[in-house]
PDB file of C-alpha atoms in Angstrom:
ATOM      1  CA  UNK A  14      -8.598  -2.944  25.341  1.00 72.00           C
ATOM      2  CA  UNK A  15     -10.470  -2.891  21.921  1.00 79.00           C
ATOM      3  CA  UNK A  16     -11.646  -5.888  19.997  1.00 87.00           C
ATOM      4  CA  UNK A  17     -13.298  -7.436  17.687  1.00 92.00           C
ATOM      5  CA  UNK A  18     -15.177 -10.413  16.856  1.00 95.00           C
ATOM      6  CA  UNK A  19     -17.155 -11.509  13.843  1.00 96.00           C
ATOM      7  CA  UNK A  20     -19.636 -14.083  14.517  1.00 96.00           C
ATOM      8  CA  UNK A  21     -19.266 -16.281  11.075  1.00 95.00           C
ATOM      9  CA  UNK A  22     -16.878 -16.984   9.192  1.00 94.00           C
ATOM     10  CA  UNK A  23     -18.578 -17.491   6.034  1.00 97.00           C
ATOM     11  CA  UNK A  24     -21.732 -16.593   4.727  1.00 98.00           C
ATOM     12  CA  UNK A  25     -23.301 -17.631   2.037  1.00 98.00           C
ATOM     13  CA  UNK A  26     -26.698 -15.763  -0.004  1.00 97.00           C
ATOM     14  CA  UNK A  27     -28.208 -16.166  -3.191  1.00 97.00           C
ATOM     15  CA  UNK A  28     -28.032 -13.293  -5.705  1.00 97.00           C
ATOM     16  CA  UNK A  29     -30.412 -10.707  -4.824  1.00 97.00           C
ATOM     17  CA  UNK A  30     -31.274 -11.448  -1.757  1.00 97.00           C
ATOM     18  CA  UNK A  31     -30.258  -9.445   1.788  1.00 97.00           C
ATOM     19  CA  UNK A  32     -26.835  -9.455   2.970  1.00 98.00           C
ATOM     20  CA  UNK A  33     -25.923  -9.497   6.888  1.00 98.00           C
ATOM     21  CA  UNK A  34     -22.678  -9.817   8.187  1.00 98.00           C
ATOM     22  CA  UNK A  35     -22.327  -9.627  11.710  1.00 98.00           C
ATOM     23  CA  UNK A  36     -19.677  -8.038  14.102  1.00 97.00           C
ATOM     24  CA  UNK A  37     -19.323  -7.451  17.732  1.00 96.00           C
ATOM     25  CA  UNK A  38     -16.785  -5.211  19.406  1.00 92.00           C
ATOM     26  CA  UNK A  39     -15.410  -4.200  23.037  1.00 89.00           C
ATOM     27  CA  UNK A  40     -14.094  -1.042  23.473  1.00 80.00           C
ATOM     28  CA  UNK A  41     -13.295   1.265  26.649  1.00 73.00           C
ATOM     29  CA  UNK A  42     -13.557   4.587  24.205  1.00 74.00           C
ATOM     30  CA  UNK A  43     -16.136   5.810  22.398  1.00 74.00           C
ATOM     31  CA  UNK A  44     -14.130   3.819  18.791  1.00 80.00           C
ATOM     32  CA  UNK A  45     -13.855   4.463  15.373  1.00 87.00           C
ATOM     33  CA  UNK A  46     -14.987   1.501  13.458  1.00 92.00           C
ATOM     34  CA  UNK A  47     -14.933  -0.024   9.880  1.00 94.00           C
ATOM     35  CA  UNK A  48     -15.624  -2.461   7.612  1.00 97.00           C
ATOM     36  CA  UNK A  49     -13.085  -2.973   4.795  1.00 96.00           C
ATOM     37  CA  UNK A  50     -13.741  -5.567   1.983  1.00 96.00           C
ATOM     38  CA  UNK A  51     -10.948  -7.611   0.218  1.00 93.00           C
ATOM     39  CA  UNK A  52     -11.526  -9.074  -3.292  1.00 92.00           C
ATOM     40  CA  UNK A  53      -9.492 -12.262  -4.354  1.00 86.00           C
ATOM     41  CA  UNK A  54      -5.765 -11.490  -4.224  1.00 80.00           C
ATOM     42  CA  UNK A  55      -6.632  -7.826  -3.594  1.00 84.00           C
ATOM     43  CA  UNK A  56      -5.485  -5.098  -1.455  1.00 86.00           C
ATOM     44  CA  UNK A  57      -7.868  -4.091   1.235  1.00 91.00           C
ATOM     45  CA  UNK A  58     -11.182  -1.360   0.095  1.00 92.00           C
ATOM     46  CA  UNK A  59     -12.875   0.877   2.709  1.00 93.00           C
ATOM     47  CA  UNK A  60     -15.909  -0.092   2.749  1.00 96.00           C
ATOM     48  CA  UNK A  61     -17.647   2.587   4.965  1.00 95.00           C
ATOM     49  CA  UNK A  62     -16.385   4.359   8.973  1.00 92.00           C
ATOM     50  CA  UNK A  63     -18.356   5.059  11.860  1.00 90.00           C
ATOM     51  CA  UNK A  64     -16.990   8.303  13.764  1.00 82.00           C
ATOM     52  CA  UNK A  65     -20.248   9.066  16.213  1.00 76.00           C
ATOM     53  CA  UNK A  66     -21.765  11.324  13.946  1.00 74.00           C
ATOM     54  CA  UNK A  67     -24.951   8.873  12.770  1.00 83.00           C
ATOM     55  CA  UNK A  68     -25.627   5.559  13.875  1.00 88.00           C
ATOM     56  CA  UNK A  69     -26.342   4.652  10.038  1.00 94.00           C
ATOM     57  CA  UNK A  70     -23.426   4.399   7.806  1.00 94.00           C
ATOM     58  CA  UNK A  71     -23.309   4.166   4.181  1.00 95.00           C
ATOM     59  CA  UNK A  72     -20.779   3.154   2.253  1.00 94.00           C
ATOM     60  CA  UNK A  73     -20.113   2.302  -0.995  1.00 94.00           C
ATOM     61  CA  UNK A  74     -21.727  -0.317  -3.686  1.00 94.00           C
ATOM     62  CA  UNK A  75     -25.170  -0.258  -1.735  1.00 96.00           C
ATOM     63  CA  UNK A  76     -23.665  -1.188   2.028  1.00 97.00           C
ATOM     64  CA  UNK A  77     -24.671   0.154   5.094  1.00 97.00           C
ATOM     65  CA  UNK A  78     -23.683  -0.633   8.689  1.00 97.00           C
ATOM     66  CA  UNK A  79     -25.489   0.319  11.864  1.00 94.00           C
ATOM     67  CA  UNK A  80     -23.564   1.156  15.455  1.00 92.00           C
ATOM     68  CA  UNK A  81     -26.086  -0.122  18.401  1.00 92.00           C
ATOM     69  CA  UNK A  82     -24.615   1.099  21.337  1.00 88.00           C
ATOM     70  CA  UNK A  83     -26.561  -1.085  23.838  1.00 90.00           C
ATOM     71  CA  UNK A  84     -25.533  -4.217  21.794  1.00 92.00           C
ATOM     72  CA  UNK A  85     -21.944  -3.517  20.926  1.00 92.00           C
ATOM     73  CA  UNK A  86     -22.236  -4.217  17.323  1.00 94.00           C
ATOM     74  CA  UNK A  87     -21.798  -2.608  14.157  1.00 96.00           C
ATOM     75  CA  UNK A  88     -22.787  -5.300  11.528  1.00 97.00           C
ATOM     76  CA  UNK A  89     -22.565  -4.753   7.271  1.00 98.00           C
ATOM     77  CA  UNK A  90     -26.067  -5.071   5.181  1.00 98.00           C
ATOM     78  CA  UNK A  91     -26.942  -5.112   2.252  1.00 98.00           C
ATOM     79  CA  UNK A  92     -30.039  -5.311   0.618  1.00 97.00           C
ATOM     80  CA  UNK A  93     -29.890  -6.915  -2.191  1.00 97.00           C
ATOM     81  CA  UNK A  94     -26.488  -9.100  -3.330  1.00 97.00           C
ATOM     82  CA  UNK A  95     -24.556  -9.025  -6.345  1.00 96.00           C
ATOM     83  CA  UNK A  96     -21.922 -11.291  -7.801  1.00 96.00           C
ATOM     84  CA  UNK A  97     -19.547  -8.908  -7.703  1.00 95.00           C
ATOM     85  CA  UNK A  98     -20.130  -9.008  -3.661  1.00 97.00           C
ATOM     86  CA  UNK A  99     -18.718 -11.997  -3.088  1.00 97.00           C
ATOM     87  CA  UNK A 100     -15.027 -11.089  -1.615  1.00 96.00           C
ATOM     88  CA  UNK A 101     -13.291 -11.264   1.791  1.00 95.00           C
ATOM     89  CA  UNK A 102     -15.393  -8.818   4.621  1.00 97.00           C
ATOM     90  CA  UNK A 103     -12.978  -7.545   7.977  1.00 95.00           C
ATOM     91  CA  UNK A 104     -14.754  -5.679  10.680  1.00 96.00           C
ATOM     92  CA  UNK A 105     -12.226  -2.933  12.483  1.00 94.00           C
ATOM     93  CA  UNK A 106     -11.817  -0.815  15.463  1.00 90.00           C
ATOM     94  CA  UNK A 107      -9.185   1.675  15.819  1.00 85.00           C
ATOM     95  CA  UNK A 108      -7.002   1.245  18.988  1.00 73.00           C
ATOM     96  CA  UNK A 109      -7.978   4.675  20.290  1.00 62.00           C
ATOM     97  CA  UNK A 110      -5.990   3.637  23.474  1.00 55.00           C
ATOM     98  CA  UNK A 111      -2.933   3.447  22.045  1.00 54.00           C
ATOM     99  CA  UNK A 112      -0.502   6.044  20.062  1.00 55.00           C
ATOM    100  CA  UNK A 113       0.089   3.417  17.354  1.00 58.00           C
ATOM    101  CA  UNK A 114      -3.121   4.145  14.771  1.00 67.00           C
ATOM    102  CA  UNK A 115      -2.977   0.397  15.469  1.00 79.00           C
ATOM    103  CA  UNK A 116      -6.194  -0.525  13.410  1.00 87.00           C
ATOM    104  CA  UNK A 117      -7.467  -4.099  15.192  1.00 89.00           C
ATOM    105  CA  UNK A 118      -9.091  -6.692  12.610  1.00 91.00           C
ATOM    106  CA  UNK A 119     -11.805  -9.213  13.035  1.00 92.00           C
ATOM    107  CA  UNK A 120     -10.813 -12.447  11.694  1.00 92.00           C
ATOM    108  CA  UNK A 121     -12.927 -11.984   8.603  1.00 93.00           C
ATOM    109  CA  UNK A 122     -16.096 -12.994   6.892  1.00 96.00           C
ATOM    110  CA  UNK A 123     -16.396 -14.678   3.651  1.00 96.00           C
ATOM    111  CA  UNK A 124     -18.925 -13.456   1.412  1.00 97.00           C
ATOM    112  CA  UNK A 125     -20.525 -16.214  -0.952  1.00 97.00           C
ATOM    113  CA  UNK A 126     -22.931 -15.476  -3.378  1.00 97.00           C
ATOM    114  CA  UNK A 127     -24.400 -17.647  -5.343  1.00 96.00           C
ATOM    115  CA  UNK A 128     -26.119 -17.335  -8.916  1.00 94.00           C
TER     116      UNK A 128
ATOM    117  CA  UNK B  18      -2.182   7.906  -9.458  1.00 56.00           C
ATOM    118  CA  UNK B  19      -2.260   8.631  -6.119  1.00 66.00           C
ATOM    119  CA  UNK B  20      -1.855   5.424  -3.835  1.00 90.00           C
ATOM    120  CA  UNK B  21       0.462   2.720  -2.079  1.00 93.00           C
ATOM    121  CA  UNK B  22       2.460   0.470  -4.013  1.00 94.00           C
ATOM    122  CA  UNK B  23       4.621  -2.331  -2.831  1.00 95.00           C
ATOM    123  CA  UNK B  24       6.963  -4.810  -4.149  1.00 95.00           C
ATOM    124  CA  UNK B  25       7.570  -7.255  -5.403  1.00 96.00           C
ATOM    125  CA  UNK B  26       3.669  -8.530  -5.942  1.00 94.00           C
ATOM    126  CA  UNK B  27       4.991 -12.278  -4.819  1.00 95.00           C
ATOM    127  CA  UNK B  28       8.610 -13.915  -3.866  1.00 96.00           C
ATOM    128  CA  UNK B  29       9.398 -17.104  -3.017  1.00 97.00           C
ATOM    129  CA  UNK B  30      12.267 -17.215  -0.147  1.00 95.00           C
ATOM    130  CA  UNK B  31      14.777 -20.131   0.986  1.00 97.00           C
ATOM    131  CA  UNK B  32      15.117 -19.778   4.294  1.00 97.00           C
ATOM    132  CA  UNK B  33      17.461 -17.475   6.107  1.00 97.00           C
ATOM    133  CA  UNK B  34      17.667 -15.556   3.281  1.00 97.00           C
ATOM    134  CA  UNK B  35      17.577 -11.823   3.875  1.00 97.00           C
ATOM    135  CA  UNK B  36      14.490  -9.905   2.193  1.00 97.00           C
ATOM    136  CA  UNK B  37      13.119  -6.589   1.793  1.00 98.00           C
ATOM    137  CA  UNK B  38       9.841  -5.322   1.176  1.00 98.00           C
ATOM    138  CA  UNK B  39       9.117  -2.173  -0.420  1.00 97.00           C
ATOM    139  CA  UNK B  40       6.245   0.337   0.390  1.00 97.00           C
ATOM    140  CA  UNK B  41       6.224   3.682  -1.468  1.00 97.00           C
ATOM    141  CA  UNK B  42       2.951   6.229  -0.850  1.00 96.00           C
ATOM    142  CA  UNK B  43       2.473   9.504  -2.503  1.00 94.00           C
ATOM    143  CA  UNK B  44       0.129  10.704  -0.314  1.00 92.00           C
ATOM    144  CA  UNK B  45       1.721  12.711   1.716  1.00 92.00           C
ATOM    145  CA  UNK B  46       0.918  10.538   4.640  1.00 93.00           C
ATOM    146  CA  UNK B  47       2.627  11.416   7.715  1.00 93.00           C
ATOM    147  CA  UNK B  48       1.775   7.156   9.139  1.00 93.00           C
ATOM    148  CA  UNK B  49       2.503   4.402   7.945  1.00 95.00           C
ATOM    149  CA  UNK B  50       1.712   0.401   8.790  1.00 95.00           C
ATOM    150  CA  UNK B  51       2.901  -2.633   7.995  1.00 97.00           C
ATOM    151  CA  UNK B  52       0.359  -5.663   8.648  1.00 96.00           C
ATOM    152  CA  UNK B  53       0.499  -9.800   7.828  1.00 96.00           C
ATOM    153  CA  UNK B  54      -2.453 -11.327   6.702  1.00 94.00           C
ATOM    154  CA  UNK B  55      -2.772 -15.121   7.770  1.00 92.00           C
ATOM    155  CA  UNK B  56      -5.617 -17.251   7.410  1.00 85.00           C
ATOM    156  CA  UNK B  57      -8.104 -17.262  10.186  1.00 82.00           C
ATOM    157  CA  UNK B  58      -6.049 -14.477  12.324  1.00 84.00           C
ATOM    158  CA  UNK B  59      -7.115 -10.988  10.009  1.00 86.00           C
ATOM    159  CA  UNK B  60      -3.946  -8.948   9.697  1.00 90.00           C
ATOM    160  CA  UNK B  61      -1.633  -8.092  12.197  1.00 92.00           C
ATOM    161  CA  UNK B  62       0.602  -4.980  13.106  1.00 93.00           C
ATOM    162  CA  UNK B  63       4.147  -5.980  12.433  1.00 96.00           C
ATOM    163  CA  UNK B  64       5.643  -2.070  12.747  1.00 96.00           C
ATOM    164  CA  UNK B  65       4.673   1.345  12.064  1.00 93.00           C
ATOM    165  CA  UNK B  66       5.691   5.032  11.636  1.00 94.00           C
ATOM    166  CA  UNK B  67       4.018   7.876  12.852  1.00 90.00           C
ATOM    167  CA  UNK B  68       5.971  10.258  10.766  1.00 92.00           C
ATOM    168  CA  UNK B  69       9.223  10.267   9.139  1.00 94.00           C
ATOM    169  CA  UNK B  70      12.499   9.371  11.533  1.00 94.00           C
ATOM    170  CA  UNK B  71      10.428   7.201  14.027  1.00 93.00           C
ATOM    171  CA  UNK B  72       9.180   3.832  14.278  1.00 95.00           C
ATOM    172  CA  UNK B  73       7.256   1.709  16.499  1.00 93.00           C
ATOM    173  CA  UNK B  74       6.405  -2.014  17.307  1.00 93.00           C
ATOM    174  CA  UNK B  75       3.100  -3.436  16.665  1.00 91.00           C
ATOM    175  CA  UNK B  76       1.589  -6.670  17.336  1.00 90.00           C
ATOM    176  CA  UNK B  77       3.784  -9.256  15.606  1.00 95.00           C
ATOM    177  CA  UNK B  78       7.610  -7.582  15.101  1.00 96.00           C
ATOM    178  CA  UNK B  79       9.750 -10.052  16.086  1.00 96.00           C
ATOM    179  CA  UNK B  80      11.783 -11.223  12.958  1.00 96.00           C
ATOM    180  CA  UNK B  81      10.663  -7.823  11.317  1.00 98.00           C
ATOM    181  CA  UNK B  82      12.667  -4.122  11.360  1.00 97.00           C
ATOM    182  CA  UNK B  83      11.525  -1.350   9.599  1.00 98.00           C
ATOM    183  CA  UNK B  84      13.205   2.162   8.642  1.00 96.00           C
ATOM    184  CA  UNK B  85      11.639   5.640   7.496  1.00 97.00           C
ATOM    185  CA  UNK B  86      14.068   7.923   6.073  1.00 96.00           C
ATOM    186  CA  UNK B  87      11.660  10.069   4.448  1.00 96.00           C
ATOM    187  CA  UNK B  88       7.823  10.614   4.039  1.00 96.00           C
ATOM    188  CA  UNK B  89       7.164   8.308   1.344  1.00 96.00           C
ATOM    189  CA  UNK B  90       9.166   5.033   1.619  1.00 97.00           C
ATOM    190  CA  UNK B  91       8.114   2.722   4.576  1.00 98.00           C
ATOM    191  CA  UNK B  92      10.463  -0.951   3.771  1.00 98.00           C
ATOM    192  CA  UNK B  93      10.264  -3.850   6.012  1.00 98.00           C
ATOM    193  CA  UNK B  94      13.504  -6.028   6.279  1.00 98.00           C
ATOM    194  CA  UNK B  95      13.348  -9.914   7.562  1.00 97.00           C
ATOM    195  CA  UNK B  96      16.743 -10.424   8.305  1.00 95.00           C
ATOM    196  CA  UNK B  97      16.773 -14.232   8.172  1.00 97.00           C
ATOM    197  CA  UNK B  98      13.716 -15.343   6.703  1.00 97.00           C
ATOM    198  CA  UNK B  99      12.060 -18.613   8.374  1.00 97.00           C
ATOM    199  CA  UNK B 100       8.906 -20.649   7.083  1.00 97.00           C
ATOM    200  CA  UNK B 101       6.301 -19.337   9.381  1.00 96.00           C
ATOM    201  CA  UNK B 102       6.988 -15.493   7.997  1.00 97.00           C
ATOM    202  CA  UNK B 103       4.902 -17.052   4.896  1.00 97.00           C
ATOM    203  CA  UNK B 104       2.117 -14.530   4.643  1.00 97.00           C
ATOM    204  CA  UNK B 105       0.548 -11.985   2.692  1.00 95.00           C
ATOM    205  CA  UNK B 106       1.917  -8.049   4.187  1.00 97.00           C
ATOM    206  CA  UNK B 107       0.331  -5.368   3.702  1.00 96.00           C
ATOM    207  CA  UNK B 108       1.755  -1.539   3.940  1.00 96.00           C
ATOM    208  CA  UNK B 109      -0.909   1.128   4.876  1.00 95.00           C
ATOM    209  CA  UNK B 110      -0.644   4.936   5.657  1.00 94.00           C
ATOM    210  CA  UNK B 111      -3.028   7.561   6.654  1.00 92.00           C
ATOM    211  CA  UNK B 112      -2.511  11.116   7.649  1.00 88.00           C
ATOM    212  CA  UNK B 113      -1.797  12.644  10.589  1.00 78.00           C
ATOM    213  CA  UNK B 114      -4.947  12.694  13.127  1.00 74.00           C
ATOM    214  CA  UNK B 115      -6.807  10.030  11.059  1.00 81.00           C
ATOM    215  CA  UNK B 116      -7.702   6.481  11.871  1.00 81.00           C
ATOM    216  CA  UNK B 117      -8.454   5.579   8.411  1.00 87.00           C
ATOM    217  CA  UNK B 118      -5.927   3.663   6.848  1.00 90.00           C
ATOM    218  CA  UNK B 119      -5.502   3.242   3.063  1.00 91.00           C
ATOM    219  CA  UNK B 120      -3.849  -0.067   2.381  1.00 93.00           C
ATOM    220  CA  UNK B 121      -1.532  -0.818  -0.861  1.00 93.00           C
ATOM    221  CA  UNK B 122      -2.464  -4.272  -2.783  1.00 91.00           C
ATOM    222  CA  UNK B 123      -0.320  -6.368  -0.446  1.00 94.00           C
ATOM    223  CA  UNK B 124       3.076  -8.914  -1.472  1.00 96.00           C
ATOM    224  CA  UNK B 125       2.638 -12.422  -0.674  1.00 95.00           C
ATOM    225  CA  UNK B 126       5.922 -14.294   0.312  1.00 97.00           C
ATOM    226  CA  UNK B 127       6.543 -17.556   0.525  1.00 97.00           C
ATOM    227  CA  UNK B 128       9.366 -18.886   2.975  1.00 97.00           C
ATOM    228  CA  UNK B 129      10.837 -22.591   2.023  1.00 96.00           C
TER     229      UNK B 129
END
């Protein structure tokens, strides 16, 4: 079975400096994974997917995520933090196993940044 | 604009009260999701719909039924509302073959 697991819970930078949010996942299929962002009292924003066709992802606003195989992880970088950043981060497999699109969520990192 | 939209944004509920959730994409999508957000736990499948006539149960659907008469309109019901249904839900579609999901901006109920 797929899952997920994001190793903090918050993180906290200064403004302009790196951004790493980490995230580990299981899976028994080659999966599809994610990282969506969620702004205060906001709906959810793909960030960027993996689908096996790089190992380097971008995404939007400057992110980035690499998929290491050998490690099982897939975390979110950045390198260089704005304000605007700071927000909710959820790191996602899709449940390939399954015929529900069933979409399984870390638990969620939040993103501080301060000025 | 092309998107999800629910309603209402927020509701406060006494409990056992019925309550439905509306989730309306014009997308086109032919699946749709409906997840609960709780602190600590991500979100949650509660049910979802891989095209219009069927539905499914996710993760978390007890409490929870869902219909899907037509393409576009995905509601979720809570028959008797009780205090630990106090959540934020989110409704979500994507199209047929995809695994991304495109989520609407989510209704947070409260359950007293």
């Amino acid at each position: 079975a797929q899952s997920v697991t994001q190793l903090d819970s918050h993180v906290s930078v200064s403004e302009g400096t790196p951004v790493l949010l980490r995230c580990n996942y299981s899976s028994s299929y080659s999966p599809s994974l994610f990282w969506y962002v969620q702004h205060p009292n906001k709906g959810l924003q793909l960030l960027l997917k993996y689908t096996s066709a790089a190992t380097l992802v971008k995404g939007i606003n400057g992110f980035e995520a690499e998929f290491k195989k050998s490690e099982t992880s897939f975390h979110l970088t950045k390198p260089s933090a704005h304000m605007s950043d700071a927000a909710e981060y959820f790191c996602v497999v899709s449940d390939l196993g399954g015929n529900t699109g069933k979409l399984i969520f870390g638990q969620g990192t939040t993103l501080q940044v301060k000025p | 604009i092309a998107g999800i939209t629910q309603a209402p944004t927020s509701q406060i509920l006494a409990a056992g009260r019925r309550m439905t959730l509306r989730c309306t994409q014009d997308m086109r999508h032919n699946a749709m999701y409906w997840y609960r957000q709780d602190l600590g736990l991500g979100l949650r499948l509660i049910h979802y719909s891989n095209t219009a006539g069927t539905t499914g149960k996710g993760e978390v659907p007890d409490g929870y039924s869902v219909s899907r008469a037509n393409t576009d309109d995905f509601p979720l019901t809570l028959a008797s509302a009780v205090p630990s249904q106090t959540s934020v839900y989110f409704c979500a579609s994507s199209l047929r073959g995809s695994d991304t999901q495109y989520f609407g901006p989510g209704t947070r109920l409260t359950v007293l």
